[in-house]
Coordinates of C-alpha atoms and ligand atoms in Angstrom, one line a residue:
M1 CA 12.8 20.4 7.1
S2 CA 15.9 20.6 5.2
E3 CA 16.3 22.9 2.3
K4 CA 17.9 20.1 0.1
L5 CA 15.5 18.6 -2.6
H6 CA 14.5 14.6 -1.9
I7 CA 15.1 13.8 -5.5
T8 CA 14.0 10.3 -5.0
G9 CA 10.3 11.4 -5.9
F10 CA 11.5 13.4 -9.1
S11 CA 10.0 12.5 -12.5
K12 CA 12.7 12.0 -15.1
T13 CA 11.5 15.6 -16.5
E14 CA 12.0 16.9 -12.9
L15 CA 15.4 15.7 -12.7
A16 CA 16.6 17.3 -15.9
D17 CA 15.1 20.5 -15.0
F18 CA 17.2 19.7 -11.7
A19 CA 20.3 19.0 -13.3
Q20 CA 20.1 22.1 -15.3
N21 CA 19.4 24.3 -12.5
I22 CA 22.7 23.2 -10.9
G23 CA 24.6 23.7 -13.9
E24 CA 24.7 20.3 -15.2
P25 CA 23.7 18.9 -18.7
K26 CA 20.6 17.3 -19.1
Y27 CA 22.1 14.0 -19.8
R28 CA 22.7 13.6 -15.9
A29 CA 19.1 13.2 -15.1
K30 CA 19.3 9.8 -16.3
Q31 CA 22.2 8.9 -14.7
I32 CA 20.6 9.8 -11.2
F33 CA 17.6 8.1 -12.5
K34 CA 19.4 4.8 -12.9
G35 CA 21.6 5.1 -10.0
L36 CA 18.6 5.9 -7.7
H37 CA 15.7 3.5 -9.0
E38 CA 17.7 0.7 -11.1
R39 CA 20.6 0.4 -8.9
R40 CA 18.7 1.2 -5.6
L41 CA 21.3 3.5 -4.2
L42 CA 20.4 5.9 -1.5
N43 CA 23.7 7.5 -1.1
F44 CA 25.2 9.6 -4.0
E45 CA 28.6 8.5 -3.0
E46 CA 27.9 5.3 -4.1
M47 CA 27.2 6.3 -7.7
T48 CA 30.8 5.9 -8.6
D49 CA 30.3 6.3 -12.2
L50 CA 29.5 10.2 -11.6
P51 CA 32.4 12.2 -11.4
K52 CA 33.4 13.2 -7.9
A53 CA 32.8 16.8 -8.4
F54 CA 29.1 16.4 -9.6
R55 CA 28.7 13.8 -6.6
E56 CA 29.8 16.7 -4.2
K57 CA 27.3 19.1 -5.9
L58 CA 24.7 16.5 -5.5
N59 CA 25.5 16.3 -1.8
E60 CA 25.0 19.8 -1.2
T61 CA 21.9 20.3 -3.2
A62 CA 19.9 17.2 -3.0
M63 CA 19.4 14.1 -0.6
A64 CA 18.7 10.5 -2.0
S65 CA 17.4 9.4 1.4
T66 CA 15.4 10.8 4.2
L67 CA 13.9 7.9 5.8
K68 CA 15.4 6.2 8.7
V69 CA 15.0 2.7 9.5
E70 CA 14.0 2.7 13.4
S71 CA 13.4 -1.1 13.9
R72 CA 13.0 -4.0 11.9
Y73 CA 11.0 -7.2 13.3
I74 CA 11.0 -10.4 11.6
S75 CA 8.1 -12.9 12.2
T76 CA 8.4 -16.6 12.5
D77 CA 6.3 -16.7 8.8
G78 CA 9.3 -14.6 7.5
T79 CA 7.1 -11.5 7.2
R80 CA 9.2 -8.3 8.3
R81 CA 7.7 -5.4 9.3
F82 CA 10.0 -1.9 9.0
L83 CA 9.1 1.1 11.4
M84 CA 10.7 4.1 9.9
K85 CA 10.9 8.0 10.6
T86 CA 10.6 10.9 8.1
L87 CA 13.0 13.5 8.5
D88 CA 10.5 15.7 10.5
N89 CA 9.9 12.6 12.6
F90 CA 6.8 10.9 11.7
P91 CA 6.3 7.4 11.7
V92 CA 6.3 4.9 8.4
E93 CA 5.5 1.5 8.3
T94 CA 6.1 -1.0 5.6
V95 CA 5.6 -4.9 5.5
F96 CA 7.4 -7.2 3.3
I97 CA 5.5 -10.5 2.5
P98 CA 7.0 -13.4 1.5
T99 CA 5.3 -15.8 -0.7
E100 CA 6.0 -19.0 -2.7
N101 CA 5.4 -17.5 -6.1
R102 CA 6.0 -13.6 -5.6
D103 CA 6.9 -11.4 -2.8
T104 CA 4.8 -8.4 -1.9
I105 CA 5.6 -5.0 -0.4
C106 CA 2.7 -3.4 1.7
F107 CA 3.5 0.2 1.8
S108 CA 2.1 3.2 3.5
S109 CA 1.0 6.4 1.9
Q110 CA 0.2 8.3 4.8
S111 CA 1.7 8.8 8.2
G112 CA -1.3 7.7 10.4
C113 CA -4.7 7.9 8.7
P114 CA -7.4 10.2 9.0
L115 CA -10.4 7.5 8.6
K116 CA -11.9 6.2 11.8
C117 CA -12.2 2.5 10.6
D118 CA -13.4 0.9 13.8
F119 CA -11.3 -2.5 13.6
C120 CA -8.0 -0.6 12.5
L121 CA -5.2 0.4 15.0
T122 CA -3.8 2.8 12.4
A123 CA -6.9 4.9 12.8
K124 CA -5.8 5.3 16.6
L125 CA -2.9 7.5 15.3
G126 CA -5.2 9.9 13.3
L127 CA -3.4 11.6 10.4
L128 CA 0.1 12.9 11.0
R129 CA 0.8 13.9 7.1
N130 CA 0.8 13.0 3.8
L131 CA 3.9 11.0 2.6
T132 CA 5.7 12.5 -0.4
A133 CA 6.2 10.4 -3.2
G134 CA 10.0 10.1 -2.5
E135 CA 8.9 8.9 0.8
I136 CA 6.8 6.4 -0.8
V137 CA 9.5 5.2 -3.4
E138 CA 12.0 5.3 -0.9
Q139 CA 9.9 2.3 1.4
I140 CA 10.2 0.0 -1.7
I141 CA 13.9 0.8 -2.1
I142 CA 14.6 0.6 1.6
V143 CA 12.8 -3.0 1.8
L144 CA 14.3 -4.7 -1.3
N145 CA 17.6 -3.7 -0.6
D146 CA 17.4 -5.0 2.9
V147 CA 15.9 -8.4 1.6
Y148 CA 17.8 -8.9 -1.3
G149 CA 21.0 -6.8 -1.0
I150 CA 21.5 -3.6 -2.6
G151 CA 20.5 -3.5 -6.3
A152 CA 20.5 -7.4 -6.3
E153 CA 17.6 -8.9 -8.5
T154 CA 14.3 -9.6 -7.5
P155 CA 14.1 -13.7 -7.8
H156 CA 10.5 -13.7 -7.9
G157 CA 9.5 -10.3 -9.0
T158 CA 7.7 -7.8 -6.5
N159 CA 4.1 -6.9 -6.0
L160 CA 2.9 -3.9 -4.4
V161 CA 0.2 -3.4 -2.3
A162 CA -0.7 0.4 -1.1
M163 CA -2.4 -1.2 2.2
G164 CA -0.3 0.1 4.6
A165 CA -1.0 3.1 7.0
G166 CA -3.4 5.6 5.4
E167 CA -6.1 6.1 2.7
P168 CA -4.3 6.1 -0.3
F169 CA -6.9 8.2 -2.3
L170 CA -6.7 10.8 0.2
N171 CA -2.9 11.1 -1.2
F172 CA -3.9 10.7 -4.8
D173 CA -1.4 12.4 -6.6
N174 CA 1.7 11.7 -4.8
L175 CA 0.6 8.0 -4.9
I176 CA 0.1 8.2 -8.4
K177 CA 3.4 9.8 -9.1
A178 CA 5.3 7.3 -7.0
L179 CA 3.7 4.6 -9.1
D180 CA 4.6 6.0 -12.1
I181 CA 8.1 6.7 -11.1
M182 CA 8.2 2.8 -10.0
S183 CA 6.8 1.4 -13.2
D184 CA 9.9 2.9 -15.3
K185 CA 11.7 0.0 -17.1
E186 CA 15.0 2.0 -16.3
G187 CA 14.1 1.9 -12.7
L188 CA 12.5 -0.5 -10.4
F189 CA 9.9 -1.7 -13.4
I190 CA 7.3 -2.7 -11.1
V191 CA 4.4 -2.2 -13.5
P192 CA 0.8 -0.8 -12.8
N193 CA -0.9 -4.6 -13.1
R194 CA 1.6 -5.7 -10.3
V195 CA 0.3 -3.2 -7.9
T196 CA -2.8 -3.2 -5.9
V197 CA -4.2 0.0 -4.4
S198 CA -7.0 -0.5 -1.6
T199 CA -9.5 2.5 -0.7
A200 CA -12.1 2.8 2.0
G201 CA -14.1 4.5 -0.7
I202 CA -13.5 7.8 -1.6
V203 CA -15.9 7.8 -4.3
P204 CA -14.5 10.7 -6.3
K205 CA -11.1 9.7 -6.4
I206 CA -12.5 6.1 -7.8
Y207 CA -14.0 8.0 -10.7
E208 CA -10.9 9.8 -11.4
F209 CA -8.8 6.3 -10.8
A210 CA -10.9 4.7 -13.5
K211 CA -9.6 7.6 -16.2
L212 CA -6.2 6.7 -15.6
E213 CA -4.5 5.5 -18.7
K214 CA -2.2 3.1 -16.7
R215 CA -4.1 2.3 -13.6
P216 CA -3.2 -0.3 -11.1
N217 CA -5.7 -2.8 -9.7
L218 CA -8.2 -1.4 -7.4
A219 CA -9.4 -3.2 -3.9
I220 CA -12.4 -1.7 -2.3
S221 CA -12.7 -2.3 1.5
L222 CA -16.4 -3.2 2.3
S223 CA -16.3 -4.9 5.6
A224 CA -20.4 -4.5 5.8
P225 CA -23.1 -5.7 3.9
N226 CA -25.4 -2.9 4.7
D227 CA -25.0 0.7 5.3
E228 CA -26.2 0.5 8.9
L229 CA -23.5 -1.6 10.1
R230 CA -20.7 0.0 7.5
D231 CA -21.7 3.5 9.2
K232 CA -20.2 2.0 12.5
L233 CA -17.5 -0.1 11.2
M234 CA -16.1 2.3 8.8
P235 CA -17.6 5.8 9.3
I236 CA -16.6 6.9 5.7
N237 CA -19.7 5.3 5.0
K238 CA -21.6 8.5 6.0
R239 CA -20.3 10.5 3.3
W240 CA -20.4 8.0 0.7
N241 CA -22.7 5.1 1.2
I242 CA -22.8 1.4 -0.4
E243 CA -24.9 2.4 -3.2
E244 CA -22.6 5.4 -4.1
L245 CA -19.4 3.2 -3.8
L246 CA -20.6 0.3 -6.0
R247 CA -21.6 2.8 -8.7
A248 CA -18.1 4.3 -8.9
A249 CA -17.0 0.7 -8.9
K250 CA -18.8 0.0 -12.0
E251 CA -16.9 2.7 -13.7
V252 CA -13.6 1.0 -12.8
E253 CA -15.1 -2.2 -14.1
K254 CA -15.6 -0.9 -17.3
T255 CA -11.8 -0.6 -17.6
L256 CA -11.1 -4.1 -16.2
R257 CA -8.0 -6.1 -18.0
R258 CA -8.4 -9.5 -19.6
G259 CA -8.5 -11.8 -16.6
E260 CA -8.9 -9.2 -14.0
R261 CA -11.6 -9.4 -11.7
F262 CA -13.0 -6.5 -9.3
T263 CA -11.8 -7.0 -5.6
F264 CA -13.9 -6.1 -2.3
E265 CA -12.1 -6.8 0.8
Y266 CA -14.0 -7.7 3.8
V267 CA -12.7 -7.9 7.4
L268 CA -14.0 -10.7 9.3
L269 CA -15.1 -9.5 12.9
G270 CA -16.1 -12.3 15.2
G271 CA -19.9 -11.9 16.1
V272 CA -20.1 -8.6 14.4
N273 CA -20.2 -8.9 10.5
D274 CA -19.6 -12.8 10.2
S275 CA -22.9 -14.4 10.5
D276 CA -24.7 -16.5 8.0
V277 CA -27.0 -13.7 7.6
H278 CA -24.4 -11.2 6.9
A279 CA -22.9 -13.8 4.3
R280 CA -26.2 -13.8 2.6
E281 CA -26.9 -10.4 2.7
L282 CA -23.3 -9.8 1.0
A283 CA -24.0 -12.2 -1.5
N284 CA -27.3 -10.6 -2.5
L285 CA -25.9 -7.2 -2.5
L286 CA -22.9 -8.1 -4.8
N287 CA -25.2 -10.2 -7.3
E288 CA -27.8 -7.5 -7.5
C289 CA -25.3 -4.6 -8.3
D290 CA -24.5 -5.4 -11.4
L291 CA -21.0 -6.0 -11.4
Q292 CA -19.9 -9.0 -13.4
K293 CA -16.6 -9.9 -12.5
V294 CA -16.4 -9.8 -8.7
K295 CA -14.2 -11.6 -6.2
I296 CA -13.9 -10.8 -2.4
N297 CA -11.0 -11.4 0.0
L298 CA -11.9 -12.5 3.6
I299 CA -9.5 -11.1 5.9
P300 CA -10.0 -12.6 9.3
H301 CA -9.5 -10.1 11.8
N302 CA -6.0 -9.6 13.5
P303 CA -6.3 -9.2 17.2
A304 CA -5.0 -5.6 17.9
E305 CA -5.2 -4.5 21.5
P306 CA -6.8 -2.1 22.7
L307 CA -9.4 -2.8 19.9
E308 CA -12.0 -4.9 21.6
Y309 CA -13.0 -7.0 18.5
R310 CA -12.0 -10.5 18.0
P311 CA -11.1 -12.7 15.2
P312 CA -13.9 -15.2 13.8
Q313 CA -14.4 -18.7 14.6
R314 CA -12.4 -20.7 12.2
E315 CA -15.9 -23.0 11.1
Q316 CA -17.7 -19.9 10.9
I317 CA -15.0 -18.3 8.1
T318 CA -15.5 -21.5 6.1
R319 CA -19.4 -21.3 6.5
F320 CA -19.1 -17.5 5.4
K321 CA -17.2 -18.5 2.0
D322 CA -19.3 -21.4 1.2
I323 CA -22.5 -19.2 1.6
L324 CA -20.8 -16.6 -0.7
E325 CA -19.4 -19.2 -3.4
G326 CA -23.1 -21.2 -3.2
K327 CA -24.6 -18.0 -4.4
G328 CA -22.2 -17.6 -7.2
V329 CA -19.6 -14.8 -5.5
S330 CA -15.9 -16.2 -5.8
A331 CA -14.4 -15.8 -2.0
Y332 CA -10.9 -16.1 -0.9
V333 CA -9.8 -16.4 2.7
R334 CA -6.6 -14.3 3.3
R335 CA -4.0 -16.0 5.4
P336 CA -3.1 -13.8 8.2
R337 CA 1.0 -12.9 8.1
G338 CA 2.9 -11.3 10.6
R339 CA 0.6 -11.2 13.2
D340 CA 3.4 -11.7 16.0
I341 CA 5.1 -8.6 14.9
Y342 CA 2.0 -6.2 14.4
A343 CA 2.4 -6.6 11.0
A344 CA -0.8 -8.1 10.0
C345 CA -3.8 -6.0 8.3
G346 CA -5.3 -3.8 10.8
Q347 CA -2.3 -3.9 13.2
L348 CA -0.1 -1.0 11.9
A349 CA 0.3 1.6 14.7
A350 CA 4.0 2.2 14.8
K351 CA 4.5 -0.3 17.8
N352 CA 8.4 -0.3 19.0
S353 CA 7.7 -3.1 21.5
P354 CA 10.6 -4.3 23.7
N355 CA 8.6 -7.8 24.0
L356 CA 9.6 -8.2 20.3
V357 CA 12.6 -9.3 18.8
Q358 CA 13.9 -6.5 16.9
I359 CA 16.7 -6.7 14.5
L360 CA 18.1 -3.2 13.3
S361 CA 19.2 -3.1 9.4
V362 CA 22.6 -3.3 8.7
Ligands
SF4_1 S1 -8.5 0.4 7.5 FE1 -7.0 1.8 6.4 S2 -8.5 3.4 5.8 FE2 -9.3 2.6 7.6 S3 -8.3 3.7 9.3 FE3 -7.2 1.6 9.0 S4 -5.6 2.7 7.6 FE4 -6.9 4.0 7.6

């Protein structure tokens, strides 16, 4: 690894210390912060408001950018998948999902993932390593610049979802630090209520999350209505079961903002967890768990070879949703995005396929 500091993941305080350490006044920190996060410049040379000698000093001691875009795929539905590499050559995947109202960036918190959710291709990679706060922030800057142009306004605003590769709560500190940096109004200004973090159920971290002063939204991936099935689909359930998970969810529920609802996600796997019986069991579970404002996002499984699961039948998705709603649980079906370029939920496995139309970044 390079000796230079990757300062894109530095807080303003850390930047002030850094400036001082290289013999510069503290106000330089603000200039660098704005250059990196407001103007989204990942090259010190482009920060032409800084004196040339200072830019040279920055180049000698620090890095603005460490991720390299290896490939970039564009789906027929406009979704873009970026496959990047860290300096030490680990894959990082980020997905841009355009929508009518507001665009969404789905970012990764880890390279690979240590959890073994049976329906997810990322699980096959295992954990390669946690991403640093700088690598998390940089994914967002790279995608915004690619889609809108360097530093250009984002016309619809941006939502962020920590639903790419990795279990965000196993990289809690770096994730929270990155989100903090990105919420700064002198930077990207993506505030916590435009961010959703999705967890497979790392219960102690859910309690910690509930205590955050400025917390993002939370989604818990449930994907089974009972422990027996969840143990098989999401082995993390053997460590913290559904009862413990729902107890932790209750803590977060106490802190819900006005209009916010507690979100569960449920990956529908054809013939596995999508029957009428499962739907009724799920509705009863959610009705009995004492959570008041719950909604559930149903995510039809996206085909991901070599996984043998299949997507649910279209009619069964509707039946599943109707049963939930009939029992008073709000349910939404997530439209699959970017399936053709391996960008959809559960498909991220750093695939670089020659069969895909690849468009490299400028
Ligand atoms: S679904 Fe999420 S937590 Fe589970 S293995 Fe895949 S990336 Fe990891």
